[in-house]
Coordinates of C-alpha atoms in Angstrom, one line a residue:
X3 CA 126.2 165.8 160.7
X4 CA 122.6 165.0 160.1
X5 CA 122.8 166.4 156.6
X6 CA 125.9 164.3 155.9
X7 CA 124.0 161.2 157.2
X8 CA 121.1 161.9 154.9
X9 CA 123.4 162.4 152.0
X10 CA 125.1 159.1 152.8
X11 CA 121.7 157.4 153.0
X12 CA 120.6 158.8 149.7
X13 CA 123.9 157.8 148.1
X14 CA 123.5 154.3 149.3
X15 CA 120.0 154.1 148.0
X16 CA 121.1 155.6 144.7
X17 CA 123.9 153.1 144.5
X18 CA 121.6 150.2 145.3
X19 CA 119.0 151.4 142.8
X20 CA 121.7 151.8 140.1
X21 CA 123.1 148.5 141.0
X22 CA 119.7 146.9 140.4
X23 CA 119.4 148.7 137.1
X24 CA 122.9 147.6 136.1
X25 CA 122.1 144.0 137.1
X26 CA 118.9 144.1 135.1
X27 CA 120.8 145.5 132.1
X28 CA 123.4 142.8 132.4
X29 CA 120.9 140.1 132.6
X30 CA 119.1 141.5 129.5
X31 CA 122.4 141.7 127.6
X32 CA 123.4 138.2 128.6
X33 CA 120.0 136.8 127.5
X34 CA 120.1 138.7 124.2
X35 CA 123.8 137.7 123.6
X36 CA 123.1 134.0 124.4
X37 CA 120.0 134.0 122.1
X38 CA 122.0 135.7 119.3
X39 CA 124.9 133.4 119.5
X40 CA 122.6 130.3 119.6
X41 CA 120.6 131.7 116.7
X42 CA 123.6 132.6 114.7
X43 CA 125.4 129.3 115.3
X44 CA 122.3 127.3 114.4
X45 CA 121.7 129.4 111.4
X46 CA 125.2 129.0 110.2
X47 CA 125.4 125.3 110.9
X48 CA 122.1 124.6 109.2
X49 CA 122.5 127.0 106.3
X50 CA 122.8 124.1 103.8
X51 CA 119.9 122.3 105.3
X52 CA 117.7 125.5 105.2
X53 CA 118.6 126.2 101.6
X54 CA 117.7 122.6 100.6
X55 CA 114.5 122.5 102.5
X56 CA 113.5 125.9 101.3
X57 CA 113.9 124.5 97.9
X58 CA 111.9 121.5 98.9
X59 CA 109.2 123.6 100.4
X60 CA 109.0 125.5 97.1
X61 CA 108.4 122.2 95.4
X62 CA 105.8 121.2 97.9
X63 CA 104.0 124.5 97.1
X64 CA 104.4 123.7 93.5
X65 CA 102.5 120.4 94.1
X66 CA 99.4 122.5 95.0
X67 CA 99.7 124.1 91.6
X68 CA 100.4 121.0 89.6
X69 CA 96.8 121.0 88.5
X70 CA 95.7 124.6 88.9
X71 CA 92.3 124.0 87.3
X72 CA 91.6 121.3 89.9
X73 CA 92.5 123.5 92.8
X74 CA 90.5 126.5 91.5
X75 CA 87.4 124.5 90.4
X76 CA 87.3 122.5 93.6
X77 CA 88.2 125.2 96.1
X78 CA 84.6 125.3 97.3
X79 CA 84.6 121.5 97.7
X80 CA 87.2 121.6 100.4
X81 CA 84.6 122.9 102.7
X82 CA 81.8 120.5 101.7
X83 CA 82.8 118.1 104.5
X84 CA 79.7 118.0 106.8
X85 CA 79.7 119.7 110.1
X86 CA 79.0 116.5 112.1
X87 CA 82.6 115.4 111.2
X88 CA 84.7 118.5 111.8
X89 CA 87.9 116.7 112.5
X90 CA 88.6 115.1 109.1
X91 CA 92.3 114.3 109.1
X92 CA 93.9 111.9 106.7
X93 CA 97.5 112.7 107.3
X94 CA 99.6 113.0 110.5
X95 CA 98.7 111.2 113.7
X96 CA 95.0 111.8 113.8
X97 CA 92.4 109.1 113.0
X98 CA 90.0 110.1 110.2
X99 CA 86.9 111.6 111.7
X100 CA 84.6 110.3 108.9
X101 CA 86.5 107.1 107.9
X102 CA 85.9 104.1 110.1
X103 CA 85.0 100.5 109.5
X104 CA 81.4 101.0 110.4
X105 CA 80.9 104.2 108.4
X106 CA 79.7 104.7 104.9
X107 CA 79.9 108.5 104.7
X108 CA 83.2 108.5 102.9
X109 CA 83.9 104.8 102.4
X110 CA 85.4 102.1 104.6
X111 CA 89.0 101.7 105.9
X112 CA 90.4 98.2 105.1
X113 CA 93.7 96.7 106.2
X114 CA 96.6 96.4 106.6
X115 CA 96.7 92.7 105.9
X116 CA 100.1 91.8 107.3
X117 CA 98.8 88.8 109.4
X118 CA 96.9 87.4 106.5
X119 CA 100.0 87.6 104.3
X120 CA 102.1 85.9 106.9
X121 CA 99.6 83.2 107.5
X122 CA 99.2 82.2 103.9
X123 CA 102.6 83.0 102.4
X124 CA 104.8 82.2 105.3
X125 CA 108.2 83.9 106.0
X126 CA 109.7 85.6 103.0
X127 CA 113.3 86.9 103.0
X128 CA 113.9 90.5 101.9
X129 CA 116.4 89.6 99.3
X130 CA 119.0 87.0 98.3
X131 CA 122.2 87.8 96.4
X132 CA 123.0 86.0 93.2
X133 CA 126.6 85.1 94.3
X134 CA 127.6 84.3 90.8
X135 CA 126.1 87.3 89.2
X136 CA 127.9 90.4 87.8
X137 CA 126.5 92.7 90.4
X138 CA 127.9 90.6 93.3
X139 CA 131.3 90.4 91.6
X140 CA 131.5 94.2 91.3
X141 CA 130.4 95.1 94.8
X142 CA 131.8 92.2 96.9
X143 CA 134.2 93.5 99.5
X144 CA 133.6 97.2 98.6
X145 CA 132.4 100.0 100.9
X146 CA 129.2 101.9 99.9
X147 CA 127.3 104.8 101.3
X148 CA 123.7 105.3 100.1
X149 CA 121.9 108.5 100.8
X150 CA 118.1 108.5 101.4
X151 CA 116.4 111.9 101.3
X152 CA 113.6 110.7 103.6
X153 CA 112.0 107.6 105.1
X154 CA 108.5 107.7 103.6
X155 CA 107.2 104.5 102.1
X156 CA 107.4 105.9 98.6
X157 CA 109.3 104.8 95.5
X158 CA 112.7 106.5 95.9
X159 CA 113.3 105.8 99.6
X160 CA 112.0 102.2 99.3
X161 CA 114.2 101.5 96.2
X162 CA 117.3 102.9 97.9
X163 CA 116.6 100.8 101.0
X164 CA 116.4 97.7 98.8
X165 CA 119.6 98.6 97.0
X166 CA 121.3 98.8 100.4
X167 CA 119.8 95.4 101.3
X168 CA 121.2 94.0 98.1
X169 CA 124.6 95.4 98.6
X170 CA 124.7 94.0 102.1
X171 CA 123.6 90.6 101.0
X172 CA 126.3 90.6 98.3
X173 CA 129.0 91.0 101.0
X174 CA 129.6 94.7 100.6
X175 CA 129.9 97.1 103.5
X176 CA 126.9 99.5 103.5
X177 CA 126.1 102.7 105.5
X178 CA 122.9 104.7 105.0
X179 CA 122.7 108.5 105.5
X180 CA 119.2 109.8 106.1
X181 CA 118.6 113.5 105.4
X182 CA 115.1 113.7 106.8
X183 CA 113.7 111.1 109.2
X184 CA 110.1 111.8 108.1
X185 CA 108.4 108.5 107.4
X186 CA 108.3 105.0 108.7
X187 CA 111.2 103.1 107.1
X188 CA 113.6 103.4 110.0
X189 CA 112.2 100.4 111.7
X190 CA 112.6 98.5 108.5
X191 CA 116.2 99.6 108.1
X192 CA 116.9 98.3 111.6
X193 CA 115.1 95.0 110.9
X194 CA 117.3 94.5 107.8
X195 CA 120.4 95.3 110.0
X196 CA 121.5 98.2 107.8
X197 CA 123.8 100.6 109.5
X198 CA 122.4 104.1 109.7
X199 CA 125.0 106.9 110.1
X200 CA 124.2 108.9 113.2
X201 CA 124.1 112.3 111.6
X202 CA 123.8 113.8 108.1
X203 CA 126.8 116.1 108.4
X204 CA 130.4 115.6 109.6
X205 CA 130.1 111.9 110.5
X206 CA 128.3 111.2 107.3
X207 CA 131.0 113.1 105.3
X208 CA 133.8 111.2 106.9
X209 CA 132.0 107.9 106.3
X210 CA 131.4 108.8 102.7
X211 CA 135.0 109.8 101.9
X212 CA 136.2 106.4 103.1
X213 CA 133.7 104.6 100.8
X214 CA 134.5 103.2 97.4
X215 CA 131.3 104.8 96.1
X216 CA 128.5 107.1 97.4
X217 CA 125.0 106.6 95.9
X218 CA 122.5 109.4 96.7
X219 CA 119.0 108.4 95.6
X220 CA 117.2 111.6 94.9
X221 CA 117.7 115.1 93.5
X222 CA 116.8 116.3 97.0
X223 CA 120.3 115.1 98.0
X224 CA 121.8 118.0 96.2
X225 CA 122.5 120.0 99.3
X226 CA 124.2 117.1 101.0
X227 CA 126.4 116.5 98.0
X228 CA 127.4 120.2 98.0
X229 CA 128.3 120.2 101.7
X230 CA 130.2 116.9 101.3
X231 CA 132.2 118.3 98.4
X232 CA 132.9 121.5 100.4
X233 CA 134.1 119.5 103.4
X234 CA 136.4 117.3 101.3
X235 CA 137.3 119.4 98.3
X236 CA 139.9 116.8 97.1
X237 CA 139.4 114.4 94.3
X238 CA 138.2 111.6 96.6
X239 CA 135.0 113.5 97.3
X240 CA 134.1 112.9 93.6
X241 CA 133.3 109.2 94.4
X242 CA 129.6 109.9 93.8
X243 CA 127.1 108.1 91.4
X244 CA 123.9 110.1 91.7
X245 CA 120.8 108.1 91.0
X246 CA 118.2 110.8 90.2
X247 CA 114.6 109.7 90.4
X248 CA 112.7 112.9 89.7
X249 CA 111.5 114.4 86.4
X250 CA 110.3 117.9 87.3
X251 CA 112.1 121.1 86.6
X252 CA 111.8 122.2 90.2
X253 CA 114.1 119.3 91.2
X254 CA 116.5 120.1 88.4
X255 CA 116.7 123.8 89.5
X256 CA 117.6 122.8 93.1
X257 CA 120.3 120.4 91.9
X258 CA 121.7 121.9 88.7
X259 CA 124.7 123.6 90.5
X260 CA 126.2 120.2 91.5
X261 CA 125.3 118.0 88.6
X262 CA 128.8 118.5 87.1
X263 CA 130.5 117.8 90.5
X264 CA 129.8 114.1 90.7
X265 CA 131.4 111.2 88.9
X266 CA 128.2 109.7 87.4
X267 CA 124.5 110.6 86.8
X268 CA 122.1 107.7 86.8
X269 CA 118.5 108.2 85.5
X270 CA 115.5 105.8 85.5
X271 CA 114.5 106.0 81.8
X272 CA 115.8 107.4 78.6
X273 CA 113.1 110.2 78.3
X274 CA 114.0 111.4 81.8
X275 CA 117.8 111.4 80.9
X276 CA 117.2 113.4 77.7
X277 CA 115.0 115.9 79.5
X278 CA 117.6 116.6 82.2
X279 CA 120.4 116.8 79.6
X280 CA 118.3 119.3 77.6
X281 CA 117.8 121.5 80.7
X282 CA 121.6 121.4 81.3
X283 CA 122.2 122.5 77.7
X284 CA 119.8 125.4 78.1
X285 CA 121.7 126.6 81.2
X286 CA 125.1 126.0 79.6
X287 CA 126.0 123.4 82.2
X288 CA 128.9 121.3 80.9
X289 CA 128.6 117.6 81.7
X290 CA 131.4 116.4 79.4
X291 CA 133.3 114.9 82.4
X292 CA 130.3 113.0 83.8
X293 CA 129.3 109.4 83.1
X294 CA 125.6 109.2 82.1
X295 CA 123.8 105.9 82.7
X296 CA 120.2 104.6 82.9
X297 CA 119.0 102.0 85.4
X298 CA 115.2 101.5 85.8
X299 CA 113.6 100.4 89.1
X300 CA 112.4 96.9 89.5
X301 CA 109.8 94.7 91.2
X302 CA 111.6 93.3 94.3
X303 CA 112.1 89.6 94.8
X304 CA 109.5 89.3 97.5
X305 CA 106.7 90.7 95.4
X306 CA 107.9 88.9 92.2
X307 CA 107.8 85.6 94.1
X308 CA 104.3 86.2 95.4
X309 CA 103.2 87.2 91.9
X310 CA 104.4 83.8 90.8
X311 CA 107.4 85.1 88.8
X312 CA 110.8 83.4 89.2
X313 CA 113.0 85.6 91.3
X314 CA 116.7 86.4 90.6
X315 CA 117.8 83.6 92.9
X316 CA 116.5 80.0 92.8
X317 CA 117.1 79.8 96.6
X318 CA 114.8 82.8 97.3
X319 CA 111.7 80.7 98.0
X320 CA 111.1 77.2 99.0
X321 CA 108.1 77.3 96.6
X322 CA 108.2 77.4 92.8
X323 CA 106.1 79.8 90.7
X324 CA 103.3 77.4 90.3
X325 CA 102.9 76.9 94.1
X326 CA 103.1 80.7 94.7
X327 CA 100.4 81.3 92.1
X328 CA 98.1 79.0 94.1
X329 CA 99.0 80.8 97.3
X330 CA 98.3 84.1 95.7
X331 CA 94.9 82.9 94.7
X332 CA 94.3 81.8 98.3
X333 CA 95.6 85.2 99.5
X334 CA 93.2 87.0 97.1
X335 CA 90.3 85.1 98.4
X336 CA 91.2 85.7 102.0
X337 CA 91.7 89.4 101.7
X338 CA 88.6 90.0 99.6
X339 CA 86.6 88.1 102.3
X340 CA 88.1 90.3 105.0
X341 CA 87.0 93.3 102.9
X342 CA 83.5 91.8 102.6
X343 CA 83.6 91.6 98.8
X344 CA 81.7 89.4 96.5
X345 CA 83.2 87.6 93.5
X346 CA 81.5 90.1 91.1
X347 CA 83.2 93.1 92.8
X348 CA 85.9 94.6 90.6
X349 CA 88.6 96.4 92.6
X350 CA 90.2 99.4 90.9
X351 CA 93.2 100.4 93.0
X352 CA 95.3 103.5 93.3
X353 CA 98.2 103.5 95.8
X354 CA 100.6 106.3 96.8
X355 CA 100.8 109.6 98.6
X356 CA 97.6 111.5 98.4
X357 CA 98.4 114.8 96.7
X358 CA 97.6 116.8 93.5
X359 CA 100.6 115.3 91.7
X360 CA 99.1 111.8 92.0
X361 CA 95.7 112.8 90.7
X362 CA 93.4 110.8 93.1
X363 CA 90.8 113.6 93.1
X364 CA 90.5 113.5 89.3
X365 CA 90.3 109.7 89.5
X366 CA 87.3 110.0 91.9
X367 CA 85.7 112.5 89.5
X368 CA 86.0 110.0 86.7
X369 CA 84.5 107.3 88.9
X370 CA 81.7 109.7 89.8
X371 CA 80.9 110.1 86.1
X372 CA 80.3 106.3 85.9
X373 CA 78.4 105.9 89.2
X374 CA 76.4 109.2 89.2
X375 CA 76.5 111.2 86.1
X376 CA 75.3 108.3 84.0
X377 CA 72.8 107.4 86.7
X378 CA 74.4 104.0 87.1
X379 CA 74.1 102.4 90.5
X380 CA 77.4 101.3 92.2
X381 CA 76.4 97.8 91.1
X382 CA 77.5 99.2 87.8
X383 CA 76.6 96.9 84.9
X384 CA 74.8 93.6 84.1
X385 CA 76.4 91.7 81.2
X386 CA 75.8 88.4 79.6
X387 CA 78.7 85.9 80.2
X388 CA 79.2 82.3 79.2
X389 CA 79.4 79.8 82.1
X390 CA 79.6 76.1 81.5
X391 CA 78.1 76.5 78.0
X392 CA 75.1 78.5 79.3
X393 CA 74.5 82.2 79.0
X394 CA 74.0 83.7 82.4
X395 CA 73.7 87.3 83.8
X396 CA 76.8 88.6 85.6
X397 CA 76.6 91.7 87.8
X398 CA 79.9 93.6 88.0
X399 CA 80.3 96.0 90.9
X400 CA 82.9 98.8 91.0
X401 CA 85.0 99.1 94.1
X402 CA 87.7 101.8 94.4
X403 CA 90.6 101.1 96.7
X404 CA 92.6 104.2 97.7
X405 CA 95.9 104.5 99.7
X406 CA 97.8 105.5 101.5
X407 CA 96.1 106.8 104.6
X408 CA 98.2 108.5 107.3
X409 CA 101.2 108.9 105.0
X410 CA 103.2 112.0 106.0
X411 CA 103.4 112.9 102.3
X412 CA 99.6 113.4 102.1
X413 CA 98.2 116.9 101.5
X414 CA 95.4 117.4 104.0
X415 CA 93.3 120.0 102.0
X416 CA 93.6 117.8 98.9
X417 CA 92.2 114.8 100.9
X418 CA 89.4 116.9 102.2
X419 CA 88.5 117.9 98.6
X420 CA 88.3 114.2 97.8
X421 CA 86.1 113.6 100.8
X422 CA 83.9 116.4 99.6
X423 CA 83.4 114.7 96.2
X424 CA 82.5 111.5 97.9
X425 CA 80.0 113.3 100.3
X426 CA 78.4 115.0 97.3
X427 CA 77.8 111.6 95.6
X428 CA 76.4 109.2 98.2
X429 CA 76.4 106.3 95.7
X430 CA 80.2 106.8 95.2
X431 CA 80.8 106.3 98.9
X432 CA 79.4 102.8 98.6
X433 CA 82.2 102.0 96.1
X434 CA 85.2 103.6 98.0
X435 CA 87.6 101.7 100.2
X436 CA 90.7 103.2 101.9
X437 CA 93.8 101.4 103.1
X438 CA 96.6 102.7 105.4
X439 CA 100.2 103.3 104.3
X440 CA 102.3 100.1 104.4
X441 CA 105.2 98.3 102.9
X442 CA 103.2 95.1 102.8
X443 CA 101.4 95.4 99.5
X444 CA 101.3 91.9 98.1
X445 CA 97.8 91.3 99.6
X446 CA 96.5 94.5 98.0
X447 CA 97.8 93.7 94.5
X448 CA 96.4 90.1 94.9
X449 CA 93.0 91.4 95.8
X450 CA 92.8 94.0 93.0
X451 CA 91.6 93.7 89.4
X452 CA 92.7 97.0 87.8
X453 CA 95.4 99.6 88.7
X454 CA 95.2 103.3 88.1
X455 CA 98.3 105.6 87.8
X456 CA 96.8 109.0 87.4
X457 CA 99.9 111.2 87.9
X458 CA 99.2 114.8 86.9
X459 CA 102.6 116.6 86.8
X460 CA 103.6 118.2 83.5
X461 CA 105.9 115.3 82.6
X462 CA 103.9 112.6 84.3
X463 CA 105.3 110.0 86.7
X464 CA 109.1 109.7 86.3
X465 CA 108.8 105.9 86.4
X466 CA 106.2 104.6 88.8
X467 CA 107.3 101.5 90.6
X468 CA 103.8 100.7 91.6
X469 CA 102.9 100.5 87.9
X470 CA 105.3 97.6 87.3
X471 CA 104.3 96.0 90.6
X472 CA 100.7 96.0 89.5
X473 CA 101.7 94.6 86.1
X474 CA 103.6 91.8 87.8
X475 CA 100.4 90.8 89.5
X476 CA 98.6 90.7 86.2
X477 CA 96.6 93.9 86.6
X478 CA 95.9 96.0 83.5
X479 CA 96.9 99.7 84.1
X480 CA 94.9 102.8 83.4
X481 CA 97.5 105.6 83.2
X482 CA 98.2 109.1 82.1
X483 CA 99.8 109.4 78.7
X484 CA 103.0 111.1 80.0
X485 CA 106.4 110.4 81.4
X486 CA 107.4 107.0 82.7
X487 CA 103.8 105.7 82.6
X488 CA 103.5 106.1 78.9
X489 CA 106.9 104.5 78.6
X490 CA 105.9 101.4 80.7
X491 CA 102.3 100.9 79.7
X492 CA 101.6 99.8 76.1
X493 CA 98.3 101.4 75.1
X494 CA 95.7 98.8 74.2
X495 CA 98.1 96.0 75.1
X496 CA 99.0 96.1 78.8
X497 CA 96.6 98.9 79.7
X498 CA 94.8 102.1 78.5
X499 CA 96.2 105.6 78.5
X500 CA 94.3 108.9 79.0
X501 CA 95.3 112.6 78.8
X502 CA 96.5 114.7 81.7
X503 CA 94.4 117.0 83.8
X504 CA 90.6 117.4 83.6
X505 CA 90.4 116.6 79.9
X506 CA 91.5 113.1 80.8
X507 CA 88.5 112.5 83.1
X508 CA 86.1 111.5 80.5
X509 CA 88.6 109.2 78.8
X510 CA 89.5 107.6 82.1
X511 CA 85.8 107.1 82.9
X512 CA 85.3 105.4 79.6
X513 CA 88.4 103.2 80.1
X514 CA 87.1 102.3 83.6
X515 CA 83.7 101.4 82.1
X516 CA 85.3 99.3 79.4
X517 CA 87.5 97.2 81.7
X518 CA 84.7 96.9 84.2
X519 CA 82.5 95.3 81.5
X520 CA 85.2 93.1 79.9
X521 CA 86.8 90.7 82.3
X522 CA 88.4 88.8 79.4
X523 CA 90.2 92.0 78.2
X524 CA 91.4 92.6 81.8
X525 CA 92.9 89.1 81.9
X526 CA 94.6 89.5 78.5
X527 CA 96.1 92.9 79.2
X528 CA 97.2 91.7 82.6
X529 CA 98.9 88.7 81.2
X530 CA 100.8 90.8 78.6
X531 CA 101.8 93.2 81.4
X532 CA 103.3 90.3 83.4
X533 CA 105.3 89.2 80.4
X534 CA 106.7 92.7 80.0
X535 CA 107.8 92.8 83.7
X536 CA 109.5 89.4 83.3
X537 CA 111.4 90.7 80.3
X538 CA 112.4 94.1 81.6
X539 CA 111.6 95.0 85.2
X540 CA 112.8 92.2 87.5
X541 CA 115.6 92.8 90.0
X542 CA 118.2 91.1 87.8
X543 CA 117.5 93.6 85.1
X544 CA 118.1 96.6 87.4
X545 CA 121.2 95.1 88.9
X546 CA 122.6 94.3 85.5
X547 CA 122.4 98.0 84.6
X548 CA 123.7 99.1 88.0
X549 CA 126.6 96.7 87.9
X550 CA 127.8 98.2 84.7
X551 CA 127.4 101.8 86.0
X552 CA 129.1 101.1 89.4
X553 CA 131.9 99.2 87.7
X554 CA 132.6 102.1 85.3
X555 CA 132.3 104.7 88.1
X556 CA 134.7 103.0 90.5
X557 CA 137.4 102.2 87.8
X558 CA 137.6 105.9 87.0
X559 CA 138.0 107.2 90.5

């Protein structure tokens, strides 16, 4: 009996022990199963996104190799930043350790100047539709979906946002699909009362299929187009006019499989169009059924108005061009006073995301040749000028204005390399000014004297909206002799061109020196640039091209 009792006790203990083991195994299995299901479902649902963003990451990595010579030669410079400022951060949320208003180690941070703009210029509308224009007659009463690949304050997203604004003001119904919410334009979309679709998948597909036309605004939108076509394989899913704003083969490779699955391809300039068509021919991609069109970007009405150029609508501003020119002079004076500048200071400005493709590091090297290598002080040159019939000495001082700080498109290591150059040349730091990323750039253009577009990609800047904006404000442009910059800037007329990569440094330094010493040439080149913008790059020019493209595209659906 006692033995039976012991056996019973042991059996119960064994059962309890096994039950605990079984329970532990079940919990482990359930945890693993839940993790696997969640992982698999997320992987499946986001397959298209991952493919696209892997492609994008490949392109981001390519950015670091755009100028391999720069990266290799300046690798040691990325660690030159002094130990007393270990937290040098120019992108993301951090404040720059070595860049403050009271610091001269790496230059001063200036701006933004929103309140100064508002005080002097007053309220300016974001856009007014020309109700009697061809664009309005084509889009009025129609439904459009525009696709933004991201929300950074760069050329493509800003241009697509302004297109959505124009469609809305011309009594069209507009919805915006945002593929990546990186950047700061969401608040601006809300301010402009533009409807943003709540997701980039099923809801966006259903919204798009009900639209008269879908306009993606970047090659990065390829994966969304592919998913949309797969979700709605019928003919209505072909209602796409794809406005491609890139000119690099990496973008072509990520989008080539859907180039012949849209109704129309729209490019910015003819050289870009020819390059993409040549790539398609090399890969035997048949585009016979696609409409091909070209529509350049433009200076928006607000900037054109501040620049003193008549906008596309007479009702845009209560001030005429003459009054706005006076206001711009007042704005220039106020902003330069806020910067602590003298009348003899010459601001050479370069705006945009700070990364190897934009070439700011090479720009600084060129400036260093002027300020340091030639043993010139930052108060660069003294030249004789005529004033009221008498010859007087005029001292011209070089100031370099760089942006955009805290942009999410900035490359941290690249910025650190730039800071390393400035640290190596203390005289250069006296010339450098920095400005945060902003959509309010009228004050900056008004304060500047020369603009630099130093894009270093193989085919240069695709177009460069900042280039035509600078020209609208009468700034001569120093640009690389490639891509859209070479197409926009007329050498020796509206600016001066220089070669790509490091061989261009010496030429850029010479061009900087020449414009610094010759204010009359700056003025003449700037005036010719303004005239070219008035003839080719105002909003009405862009809308005229788009109206024809949209009309043809919708009539063939």
